[in-house]
Short mmCIF file of C-alpha atoms and ligand atoms in Angstrom, two decimals:
data_model
loop_
_atom_site.label_atom_id
_atom_site.label_comp_id
_atom_site.label_asym_id
_atom_site.label_seq_id
_atom_site.Cartn_x
_atom_site.Cartn_y
_atom_site.Cartn_z
CA UNK A 1 -73.72 -49.52 -61.89
CA UNK A 2 -72.07 -46.10 -62.36
CA UNK A 3 -68.85 -44.66 -61.64
CA UNK A 4 -69.90 -41.49 -60.28
CA UNK A 5 -68.03 -42.67 -56.85
CA UNK A 6 -67.67 -40.02 -54.64
CA UNK A 7 -66.33 -39.71 -51.03
CA UNK A 8 -66.02 -36.72 -48.62
CA UNK A 9 -64.56 -36.59 -45.40
CA UNK A 10 -63.96 -34.18 -42.19
CA UNK A 11 -61.53 -34.15 -39.65
CA UNK A 12 -63.61 -31.53 -37.27
CA UNK A 13 -64.55 -27.92 -37.28
CA UNK A 14 -63.98 -24.96 -35.01
CA UNK A 15 -62.52 -21.59 -33.95
CA UNK A 16 -59.13 -22.85 -35.25
CA UNK A 17 -56.36 -20.44 -35.30
CA UNK A 18 -54.62 -20.47 -38.70
CA UNK A 19 -51.54 -18.54 -37.45
CA UNK A 20 -51.00 -21.59 -35.22
CA UNK A 21 -50.43 -23.91 -38.13
CA UNK A 22 -47.28 -24.03 -40.13
CA UNK A 23 -47.10 -24.91 -43.54
CA UNK A 24 -45.62 -28.31 -42.03
CA UNK A 25 -48.47 -28.66 -39.50
CA UNK A 26 -50.85 -28.34 -42.41
CA UNK A 27 -49.07 -31.11 -44.62
CA UNK A 28 -49.44 -33.38 -41.77
CA UNK A 29 -53.04 -33.33 -41.74
CA UNK A 30 -53.34 -33.01 -45.58
CA UNK A 31 -51.51 -36.07 -45.82
CA UNK A 32 -53.62 -38.16 -43.38
CA UNK A 33 -56.80 -36.78 -45.12
CA UNK A 34 -55.50 -37.57 -48.41
CA UNK A 35 -54.72 -41.19 -47.44
CA UNK A 36 -58.48 -41.67 -46.03
CA UNK A 37 -59.81 -40.40 -49.25
CA UNK A 38 -57.79 -42.51 -51.48
CA UNK A 39 -58.35 -45.77 -49.57
CA UNK A 40 -62.26 -44.91 -49.20
CA UNK A 41 -62.27 -44.07 -52.81
CA UNK A 42 -60.60 -47.45 -53.92
CA UNK A 43 -63.06 -49.26 -52.07
CA UNK A 44 -65.74 -47.82 -53.93
CA UNK A 45 -63.65 -48.25 -57.29
CA UNK A 46 -63.40 -51.79 -56.39
CA UNK A 47 -67.15 -52.45 -55.76
CA UNK A 48 -67.77 -51.99 -52.04
CA UNK A 49 -70.69 -50.20 -50.58
CA UNK A 50 -70.55 -46.90 -49.55
CA UNK A 51 -71.32 -48.16 -45.99
CA UNK A 52 -67.96 -49.84 -46.20
CA UNK A 53 -65.96 -47.12 -47.65
CA UNK A 54 -67.26 -44.51 -45.18
CA UNK A 55 -65.95 -46.87 -42.50
CA UNK A 56 -62.39 -47.58 -44.42
CA UNK A 57 -62.08 -43.68 -44.67
CA UNK A 58 -63.11 -42.78 -40.92
CA UNK A 59 -60.85 -45.59 -39.51
CA UNK A 60 -57.82 -44.25 -40.98
CA UNK A 61 -58.83 -40.80 -39.01
CA UNK A 62 -59.52 -42.91 -36.02
CA UNK A 63 -56.13 -44.56 -36.13
CA UNK A 64 -54.36 -41.02 -36.44
CA UNK A 65 -53.84 -39.26 -32.86
CA UNK A 66 -54.34 -35.90 -34.99
CA UNK A 67 -57.86 -36.28 -34.69
CA UNK A 68 -60.48 -36.22 -31.97
CA UNK A 69 -61.48 -39.97 -32.54
CA UNK A 70 -60.56 -43.36 -31.80
CA UNK A 71 -56.71 -43.06 -30.86
CA UNK A 72 -56.72 -39.28 -30.69
CA UNK A 73 -59.68 -38.94 -28.55
CA UNK A 74 -60.03 -36.06 -26.08
CA UNK A 75 -60.75 -36.69 -22.13
CA UNK A 76 -63.78 -36.31 -20.11
CA UNK A 77 -64.12 -34.43 -16.99
CA UNK A 78 -62.95 -37.85 -15.22
CA UNK A 79 -60.22 -38.34 -17.24
CA UNK A 80 -61.95 -41.14 -19.19
CA UNK A 81 -61.68 -41.75 -23.06
CA UNK A 82 -65.53 -42.47 -23.94
CA UNK A 83 -66.06 -42.49 -27.64
CA UNK A 84 -69.13 -42.02 -29.93
CA UNK A 85 -69.80 -43.17 -33.46
CA UNK A 86 -72.74 -43.60 -36.05
CA UNK A 87 -73.16 -44.69 -39.12
CA UNK A 88 -76.32 -44.52 -41.66
CA UNK A 89 -77.28 -46.28 -44.77
CA UNK A 90 -79.18 -44.14 -47.25
CA UNK A 91 -80.99 -46.97 -49.12
CA UNK A 92 -82.87 -48.76 -46.42
CA UNK A 93 -82.39 -46.15 -43.77
CA UNK A 94 -80.66 -48.66 -41.45
CA UNK A 95 -78.50 -46.95 -38.62
CA UNK A 96 -76.11 -48.09 -35.91
CA UNK A 97 -74.60 -46.18 -33.10
CA UNK A 98 -72.64 -46.43 -30.08
CA UNK A 99 -71.85 -44.01 -27.27
CA UNK A 100 -69.58 -43.87 -24.11
CA UNK A 101 -67.65 -46.64 -25.71
CA UNK A 102 -64.43 -47.75 -24.18
CA UNK A 103 -61.24 -49.46 -25.54
CA UNK A 104 -62.49 -50.37 -28.95
CA UNK A 105 -59.97 -49.30 -31.48
CA UNK A 106 -62.53 -48.09 -34.05
CA UNK A 107 -65.81 -47.26 -32.88
CA UNK A 108 -66.99 -46.73 -36.57
CA UNK A 109 -66.88 -50.37 -36.94
CA UNK A 110 -68.86 -50.73 -33.67
CA UNK A 111 -71.50 -48.76 -35.02
CA UNK A 112 -71.54 -50.70 -38.22
CA UNK A 113 -71.91 -53.95 -36.40
CA UNK A 114 -74.70 -52.60 -34.35
CA UNK A 115 -76.47 -51.53 -37.95
CA UNK A 116 -75.88 -55.18 -39.50
CA UNK A 117 -76.21 -57.36 -36.34
CA UNK A 118 -78.60 -55.74 -33.62
CA UNK A 119 -82.21 -55.02 -33.44
CA UNK A 120 -81.65 -51.74 -31.72
CA UNK A 121 -79.96 -48.52 -33.14
CA UNK A 122 -78.11 -46.99 -30.27
CA UNK A 123 -76.06 -48.76 -27.58
CA UNK A 124 -74.17 -47.43 -24.81
CA UNK A 125 -71.40 -47.85 -22.12
CA UNK A 126 -70.81 -51.49 -20.96
CA UNK A 127 -73.69 -52.71 -22.59
CA UNK A 128 -72.22 -51.16 -25.85
CA UNK A 129 -68.63 -52.68 -24.84
CA UNK A 130 -70.14 -56.20 -24.26
CA UNK A 131 -71.74 -56.33 -27.71
CA UNK A 132 -68.26 -55.41 -29.02
CA UNK A 133 -66.54 -58.24 -27.57
CA UNK A 134 -69.05 -60.77 -28.30
CA UNK A 135 -68.54 -59.53 -32.14
CA UNK A 136 -64.91 -59.73 -31.46
CA UNK A 137 -64.26 -56.35 -32.47
CA UNK A 138 -60.41 -55.09 -32.09
CA UNK A 139 -59.77 -53.95 -28.54
CA UNK A 140 -56.98 -51.99 -27.11
CA UNK A 141 -55.80 -50.85 -23.62
CA UNK A 142 -56.19 -47.59 -21.98
CA UNK A 143 -52.26 -46.66 -22.88
CA UNK A 144 -53.36 -46.94 -26.59
CA UNK A 145 -55.74 -44.01 -26.24
CA UNK A 146 -53.45 -41.63 -23.97
CA UNK A 147 -51.77 -38.71 -26.12
CA UNK A 148 -49.94 -36.34 -23.95
CA UNK A 149 -51.44 -33.45 -26.00
CA UNK A 150 -54.81 -34.35 -25.12
CA UNK A 151 -54.24 -34.68 -21.23
CA UNK A 152 -52.44 -31.32 -21.28
CA UNK A 153 -55.56 -30.00 -22.60
CA UNK A 154 -57.70 -31.56 -19.98
CA UNK A 155 -55.60 -30.22 -17.18
CA UNK A 156 -55.79 -26.70 -18.92
CA UNK A 157 -59.67 -26.97 -19.25
CA UNK A 158 -59.88 -28.14 -15.52
CA UNK A 159 -57.92 -25.08 -14.34
CA UNK A 160 -60.09 -22.81 -16.25
CA UNK A 161 -63.41 -24.58 -15.51
CA UNK A 162 -64.45 -24.88 -19.22
CA UNK A 163 -65.61 -27.54 -21.66
CA UNK A 164 -63.42 -27.08 -24.95
CA UNK A 165 -64.29 -27.51 -28.54
CA UNK A 166 -62.69 -24.61 -29.60
CA UNK A 167 -59.63 -25.03 -27.86
CA UNK A 168 -57.03 -23.84 -30.39
CA UNK A 169 -56.29 -27.33 -31.75
CA UNK A 170 -58.73 -29.68 -29.86
CA UNK A 171 -61.14 -30.28 -32.58
CA UNK A 172 -61.17 -33.25 -34.70
CA UNK A 173 -64.13 -35.13 -34.78
CA UNK A 174 -64.22 -37.03 -38.06
CA UNK A 175 -67.03 -37.98 -40.54
CA UNK A 176 -67.32 -39.37 -44.09
CA UNK A 177 -70.11 -39.39 -46.79
CA UNK A 178 -69.92 -41.59 -49.73
CA UNK A 179 -71.76 -42.54 -53.09
CA UNK A 180 -71.18 -46.08 -54.61
CA UNK A 181 -71.54 -47.82 -57.87
CA UNK A 182 -75.03 -48.77 -56.89
CA UNK A 183 -76.14 -45.14 -56.26
CA UNK A 184 -76.28 -45.67 -52.49
CA UNK A 185 -75.30 -42.89 -50.21
CA UNK A 186 -73.92 -43.45 -46.49
CA UNK A 187 -72.69 -41.25 -43.97
CA UNK A 188 -70.66 -42.06 -40.94
CA UNK A 189 -69.51 -39.81 -37.73
CA UNK A 190 -66.97 -40.52 -35.29
CA UNK A 191 -65.80 -38.53 -31.84
CA UNK A 192 -63.97 -38.36 -28.82
CA UNK A 193 -66.07 -35.71 -27.43
CA UNK A 194 -65.57 -32.40 -25.82
CA UNK A 195 -62.34 -31.96 -23.54
CA UNK A 196 -63.87 -32.09 -19.82
CA UNK A 197 -66.95 -32.65 -20.59
CA UNK A 198 -69.28 -34.36 -17.84
CA UNK A 199 -68.46 -38.03 -18.16
CA UNK A 200 -71.30 -40.01 -19.53
CA UNK A 201 -72.29 -37.33 -21.96
CA UNK A 202 -73.69 -38.47 -25.36
CA UNK A 203 -72.61 -36.44 -28.31
CA UNK A 204 -74.60 -35.33 -31.36
CA UNK A 205 -71.94 -37.82 -33.42
CA UNK A 206 -73.77 -40.62 -31.71
CA UNK A 207 -77.42 -39.31 -32.48
CA UNK A 208 -79.00 -40.34 -35.67
CA UNK A 209 -80.74 -37.05 -37.06
CA UNK A 210 -78.32 -34.73 -35.15
CA UNK A 211 -74.57 -35.56 -36.12
CA UNK A 212 -75.25 -38.00 -38.64
CA UNK A 213 -78.14 -38.84 -41.21
CA UNK A 214 -78.49 -40.58 -44.89
CA UNK A 215 -81.39 -41.00 -47.30
CA UNK A 216 -80.85 -41.85 -51.00
CA UNK A 217 -83.72 -39.55 -51.85
CA UNK A 218 -82.17 -36.42 -50.04
CA UNK A 219 -78.57 -36.58 -48.94
CA UNK A 220 -75.80 -38.00 -46.94
CA UNK A 221 -74.54 -35.54 -43.79
CA UNK A 222 -71.95 -35.93 -41.41
CA UNK A 223 -71.51 -32.64 -38.96
CA UNK A 224 -69.02 -31.35 -36.44
CA UNK A 225 -69.04 -28.69 -33.88
CA UNK A 226 -70.64 -27.91 -30.67
CA UNK A 227 -72.73 -31.13 -30.38
CA UNK A 228 -75.40 -30.08 -27.84
CA UNK A 229 -76.49 -27.35 -30.19
CA UNK A 230 -76.70 -29.94 -33.13
CA UNK A 231 -78.82 -32.03 -31.11
CA UNK A 232 -80.81 -29.16 -30.24
CA UNK A 233 -81.35 -28.32 -33.76
CA UNK A 234 -81.44 -32.05 -35.26
CA UNK A 235 -79.25 -30.49 -37.76
CA UNK A 236 -78.43 -33.71 -39.92
CA UNK A 237 -82.02 -34.44 -40.30
CA UNK A 238 -83.01 -30.92 -40.66
CA UNK A 239 -80.72 -30.48 -43.86
CA UNK A 240 -82.25 -33.74 -45.36
CA UNK A 241 -85.76 -32.19 -44.72
CA UNK A 242 -84.75 -28.94 -46.29
CA UNK A 243 -83.72 -30.78 -49.24
CA UNK A 244 -86.92 -32.82 -49.47
CA UNK A 245 -89.46 -30.06 -48.80
CA UNK A 246 -87.76 -26.79 -50.27
CA UNK A 247 -86.68 -26.81 -53.73
CA UNK A 248 -83.17 -25.65 -52.89
CA UNK A 249 -79.78 -27.09 -54.12
CA UNK A 250 -77.74 -29.05 -51.63
CA UNK A 251 -75.07 -26.18 -51.06
CA UNK A 252 -78.15 -23.65 -50.34
CA UNK A 253 -79.83 -26.28 -48.17
CA UNK A 254 -76.60 -26.39 -46.10
CA UNK A 255 -76.23 -22.94 -45.72
CA UNK A 256 -79.86 -22.64 -44.24
CA UNK A 257 -79.21 -25.30 -41.59
CA UNK A 258 -76.24 -23.74 -40.54
CA UNK A 259 -77.73 -20.18 -40.49
CA UNK A 260 -80.40 -21.79 -37.92
CA UNK A 261 -77.82 -23.60 -35.84
CA UNK A 262 -76.08 -20.42 -35.64
CA UNK A 263 -79.11 -18.42 -34.44
CA UNK A 264 -79.30 -21.34 -31.62
CA UNK A 265 -75.75 -20.10 -30.73
CA UNK A 266 -73.92 -23.35 -32.15
CA UNK A 267 -70.68 -23.30 -34.12
CA UNK A 268 -69.30 -26.01 -36.50
CA UNK A 269 -69.75 -27.56 -40.02
CA UNK A 270 -70.92 -30.39 -42.16
CA UNK A 271 -70.16 -32.38 -45.28
CA UNK A 272 -73.05 -33.25 -47.48
CA UNK A 273 -73.54 -35.36 -50.59
CA UNK A 274 -76.56 -36.35 -52.93
CA UNK A 275 -77.11 -39.31 -55.12
CA UNK A 276 -76.11 -36.98 -58.24
CA UNK A 277 -72.64 -36.72 -56.57
CA UNK A 278 -72.99 -33.15 -55.71
CA UNK A 279 -71.04 -32.00 -52.52
CA UNK A 280 -71.50 -29.26 -49.91
CA UNK A 281 -68.49 -28.86 -47.57
CA UNK A 282 -69.92 -25.93 -45.42
CA UNK A 283 -68.91 -24.15 -42.13
CA UNK A 284 -69.76 -21.25 -39.95
CA UNK A 285 -66.55 -21.77 -37.87
CA UNK A 286 -62.90 -20.28 -38.53
CA UNK A 287 -61.96 -23.69 -40.22
CA UNK A 288 -62.90 -27.20 -40.92
CA UNK A 289 -60.41 -30.24 -41.80
CA UNK A 290 -61.87 -31.57 -44.83
CA UNK A 291 -61.42 -33.40 -48.15
CA UNK A 292 -63.16 -34.65 -51.10
CA UNK A 293 -62.59 -37.06 -53.95
CA UNK A 294 -64.39 -38.21 -57.24
CA UNK A 295 -63.87 -38.92 -60.74
CA UNK A 296 -65.02 -35.46 -61.78
CA UNK A 297 -63.21 -33.27 -59.34
CA UNK A 298 -60.26 -35.15 -58.49
CA UNK A 299 -58.73 -34.90 -54.91
CA UNK A 300 -59.07 -31.80 -52.84
CA UNK A 301 -57.99 -31.30 -49.13
CA UNK A 302 -58.22 -28.08 -46.95
CA UNK A 303 -58.33 -26.50 -43.41
CA UNK A 304 -59.22 -22.73 -43.96
CA UNK A 305 -60.12 -20.89 -47.03
CA UNK A 306 -57.68 -22.97 -49.27
CA UNK A 307 -58.73 -25.94 -50.83
CA UNK A 308 -56.19 -27.74 -52.68
CA UNK A 309 -55.89 -30.17 -55.68
CA UNK A 310 -53.80 -33.23 -54.64
CA UNK A 311 -52.90 -36.21 -56.73
N1 LIG B 401 -69.56 -32.67 -32.05
C1 LIG B 401 -68.76 -33.16 -31.19
C2 LIG B 401 -69.29 -33.19 -29.95
O1 LIG B 401 -70.00 -32.38 -29.26
C3 LIG B 401 -67.44 -32.25 -31.19
C4 LIG B 401 -66.68 -32.17 -32.64
O2 LIG B 401 -67.48 -32.08 -33.66
O3 LIG B 401 -65.51 -31.90 -32.71
O4 LIG B 401 -68.70 -34.02 -29.08
#
């Protein structure tokens, strides 16, 4: 057992406009990020696995209407809430994912159930929902997921005939990476997708290798941004491959992977962690909701260039 427990989270990246955030708005986000970090970190301290810690942190972000996952999910072109999530265990490379899932309160736990109790990696739509019902996961009616702010964003997107990631504040896909006392890494990602996307669209967040990946030998990574570009660049696995095949640090490898994304016209960021407890929280967009907690470096949160020490 080691006490190198480390956890990092993100709450989405995009071209956020800093002047649209008052100090109070920022504080509201910081508090949820801090809460998610400290609950995930406590789990690790108590001896839980990195897989469990990742779920605990992500579930807090999914329960907050501030983020585009679970409760605060954005609407598809049809006005539906369809959620995606994935999770991966770096020790044995087991993985689970769900896409176009409705009415499940915490899609990250649906992904974990797939990882633990299913012969397949990715379940979609009605089949995914039926699997979740069988496993007795917490369900909520449509009203639980309805937020006025997200609906207004859909109305605006429909008017403009656009699909939004970078709508001033509609980003907010969430993710976590963790290192537990056994030295095992895990990564999880959860999203409500893009506002006004074609319904039935599957995001990178549901795809192992694109929006999520973990391997104890390389790193755990969770991504956020223009998902279709992350799928085309298989970004999460690409970062793992860069770490594996090139003699570069995690930070240098993340820069390289994001540079390749940029060349494809993509935008966003990632959080990555290796089994030495080294972290890289990097983005090529204007901002990324993010935070990290470890014994060595304490707890820090930020949205733009600031990265503030918290208790
Ligand atoms: N990657 C997500 C998607 O394309 C969006 C995000 O990261 O905010 O659905």
